[in-house]
């Protein structure tokens, strides 16, 4: 078990290192510096700026420095938000993004698994077809379409009714301000999780061990919950890895649409402003999150499938 | 034992043997009948056929339409200069956007971008994915190990961030975007092709080609790739909408195509700004994008059912 | 003696995209308490599906017609709830593949005890104690330790013993063993057969042994029925059937079973392939492969009839009309 887990951990660390290194050198490949503007700055000001941010040092020294600072949790100064360090910006934005992401994920599991299970147990019924058509719609229509449409409906068309919801701003995390962003972020997940659950449960219900359980005379409810469900959840757990990536990119969209000060929006702003350190900081944070979630998925496997524990 | 007239197995609860039997035999007897069979099955799938027709019509309209529309996508109608409702006399069949540009012309131009990115970026993904996958699967051993471990690592990286970094570093170059998206989408393709190659590798006809002295590259090109084709066609059809989605996503964030050019994602972003006054500017491009994505997905599912009967 | 399980005119068909396929046609069988019936046939002959129908375990596209009575209770017309009071309690089944027939994420002990807990309402401790006793009875070494193991930690032979133990938990009246040894190594096969023999001797249950291996039947069964293409073609006592088979198919099967007693030059085989259920030959389904075929076989289907020797066969050939 521990051997299994530590092996995973040993793959995770080099992956993170590759991400950091690739991000760092890609940024330095950029033609022109971060301070290139339409009206060129006087050379001495430019030199001062570069010196202030350590850009006059040799590249390898900058790299080593950056790594060293990272280990201390220092992502360096923001190139554009002059009064803030990247660490401060992330410190502000990250809690907002993670709250929305976790809420969306929770909502998706809460709705998606029962929906998919119901479709699987009533396979080829009207309810099954209806659920899967809805799921297909949720997958196909991107959240940057759904987001503005939800804003249009709840923010403008229903403005005068009790269904009106705020469509912009964080408002210190007031519940109404969270509803639309979280739903918008969760919709595609609900759809994916429902589809995966359905396919996987149908497959599990056809296994020999479910047949054995039925031959024992157990009520169907117990056959499903005790014998089929745990195995059927393995693909859903597997999906949590890619889901994290999805969540991160989704947060760029919903934070932009709904004007939330999370890391997704900082990243997009940073990219538009060529704020290199900010973009790198968020990228590294995102990669760490994905790697962490994948480790969690590995742990969950061990719980779902006893074979893994003894690998 | 092989002389005994009885084989065991197949007595499980799911007796699904009888119907596939006849099909398998037909495919064995004549290679071509597999494709004919698949085509017949595809024709029977109404959702897939309608989707194919809709896609062809949309592509034709996007590429031929601009010639017939009186306004170009970047031309500003100085008489309007704001988002106006449809005006047939002035030639604005869908109305104008907030700068007074013809919305229909812009949607058609955006459609061109979507279809182009769909085809070009998918081609990039196709070439890399098939090459890597076939090589890994066919060579096996340490080559396979290294390539697939690399793919594993890439999967664990949030690649969207890297696409955006690339867009930042190299400016928002139109063609670079195609390349960057293609570089992301090849991963799954390579896995699929590798899996398919592995199962094919030990089939008799490959053995025969190897025994008769075919070179590795020759065997891959002449025997493996043609046989992987079915799976690849299915996956390509399902990759195109993903790629279109990626481009729209980037353009929505302002990191994709740059003005005065536009794309459906960029139009949706613009429409979202204007939706309070003219919901039309949001809804029309959203409908176009969603329809295209739906059709590609239906077509892909239909092709999968048609080409891969064991999946049913 | 009255039969515990009686199957009467059973037909099973499966709906497929290419039309209905009848896997079992007009089968009538019965077993008495303490008796072991061997059911022999090639894969696809319908032997497993006959008893899947009895257990209510047909695939979703399958339908069964006829009557299957367990001590007067008609299993085919019983609903799922009624069936569940019987399955595992009065009629149990041992499946072919022990490697995939146990739930991978549940400990062995729980998979055994849940049968008792469900049917007899015992508490967890009692269930565990009885599970331990049962593991001992099927000769699983270190039974105490195995209770807390997962299936993948056991060998194939041990897993099949666990499957048998599960079937025996409620001491059922009927035990159906569907190819119980097919997936196992030869040495392990013999051990499992010994165990089944012991179960038969001690339990007094009716045992149905489904197999394609005539050797297994010879060692264990009292009576044997042979199925071909969904129908019973021969039925009789094991002694009679092995000594003087009355159907050419049974004859063929016996000829191609290797024997240590008789010196043979080469193993005989039955020519041809098992028939496709979707396009069965006219007349007797076996006629294309039959060495004694004559005109009548191609147009008319023989019915199962009693022979003077007390056996039953579905065949027109009686030795004289040969050629």
Short mmCIF file of C-alpha atoms in Angstrom, two decimals, chain A residues 24 26 59 83 89-90 92 97 109 125 127 134 153 160 170 178 208 216 226-227 245 263 266-267 269 274 276 294 305:
data_model
loop_
_atom_site.label_atom_id
_atom_site.label_comp_id
_atom_site.label_asym_id
_atom_site.label_seq_id
_atom_site.Cartn_x
_atom_site.Cartn_y
_atom_site.Cartn_z
CA UNK A 24 9.87 29.18 -16.99
CA UNK A 26 8.79 29.21 -22.44
CA UNK A 59 19.14 33.01 -17.43
CA UNK A 83 2.01 46.78 -5.48
CA UNK A 89 -2.66 37.74 -5.64
CA UNK A 90 -2.93 33.96 -5.53
CA UNK A 92 -6.61 36.37 -2.56
CA UNK A 97 -11.70 29.58 -6.96
CA UNK A 109 -21.36 14.12 -7.80
CA UNK A 125 -36.60 3.51 -20.84
CA UNK A 127 -36.32 8.26 -18.39
CA UNK A 134 -29.85 16.17 -21.20
CA UNK A 153 -32.21 34.62 -18.07
CA UNK A 160 -38.28 41.62 -11.61
CA UNK A 170 -18.27 38.09 -5.50
CA UNK A 178 -22.33 31.94 -5.86
CA UNK A 208 -20.34 -12.69 -13.08
CA UNK A 216 -27.89 -15.75 -3.57
CA UNK A 226 -23.35 -3.74 -1.98
CA UNK A 227 -21.99 -5.68 -4.92
CA UNK A 245 -8.16 20.23 -15.26
CA UNK A 263 -7.12 32.79 -9.91
CA UNK A 266 -6.04 36.60 -12.70
CA UNK A 267 -4.56 34.12 -15.12
CA UNK A 269 -5.76 39.03 -17.14
CA UNK A 274 1.86 39.58 -20.45
CA UNK A 276 4.77 36.57 -16.84
CA UNK A 294 -4.40 12.48 -9.10
CA UNK A 305 -10.25 -2.12 -5.45
#
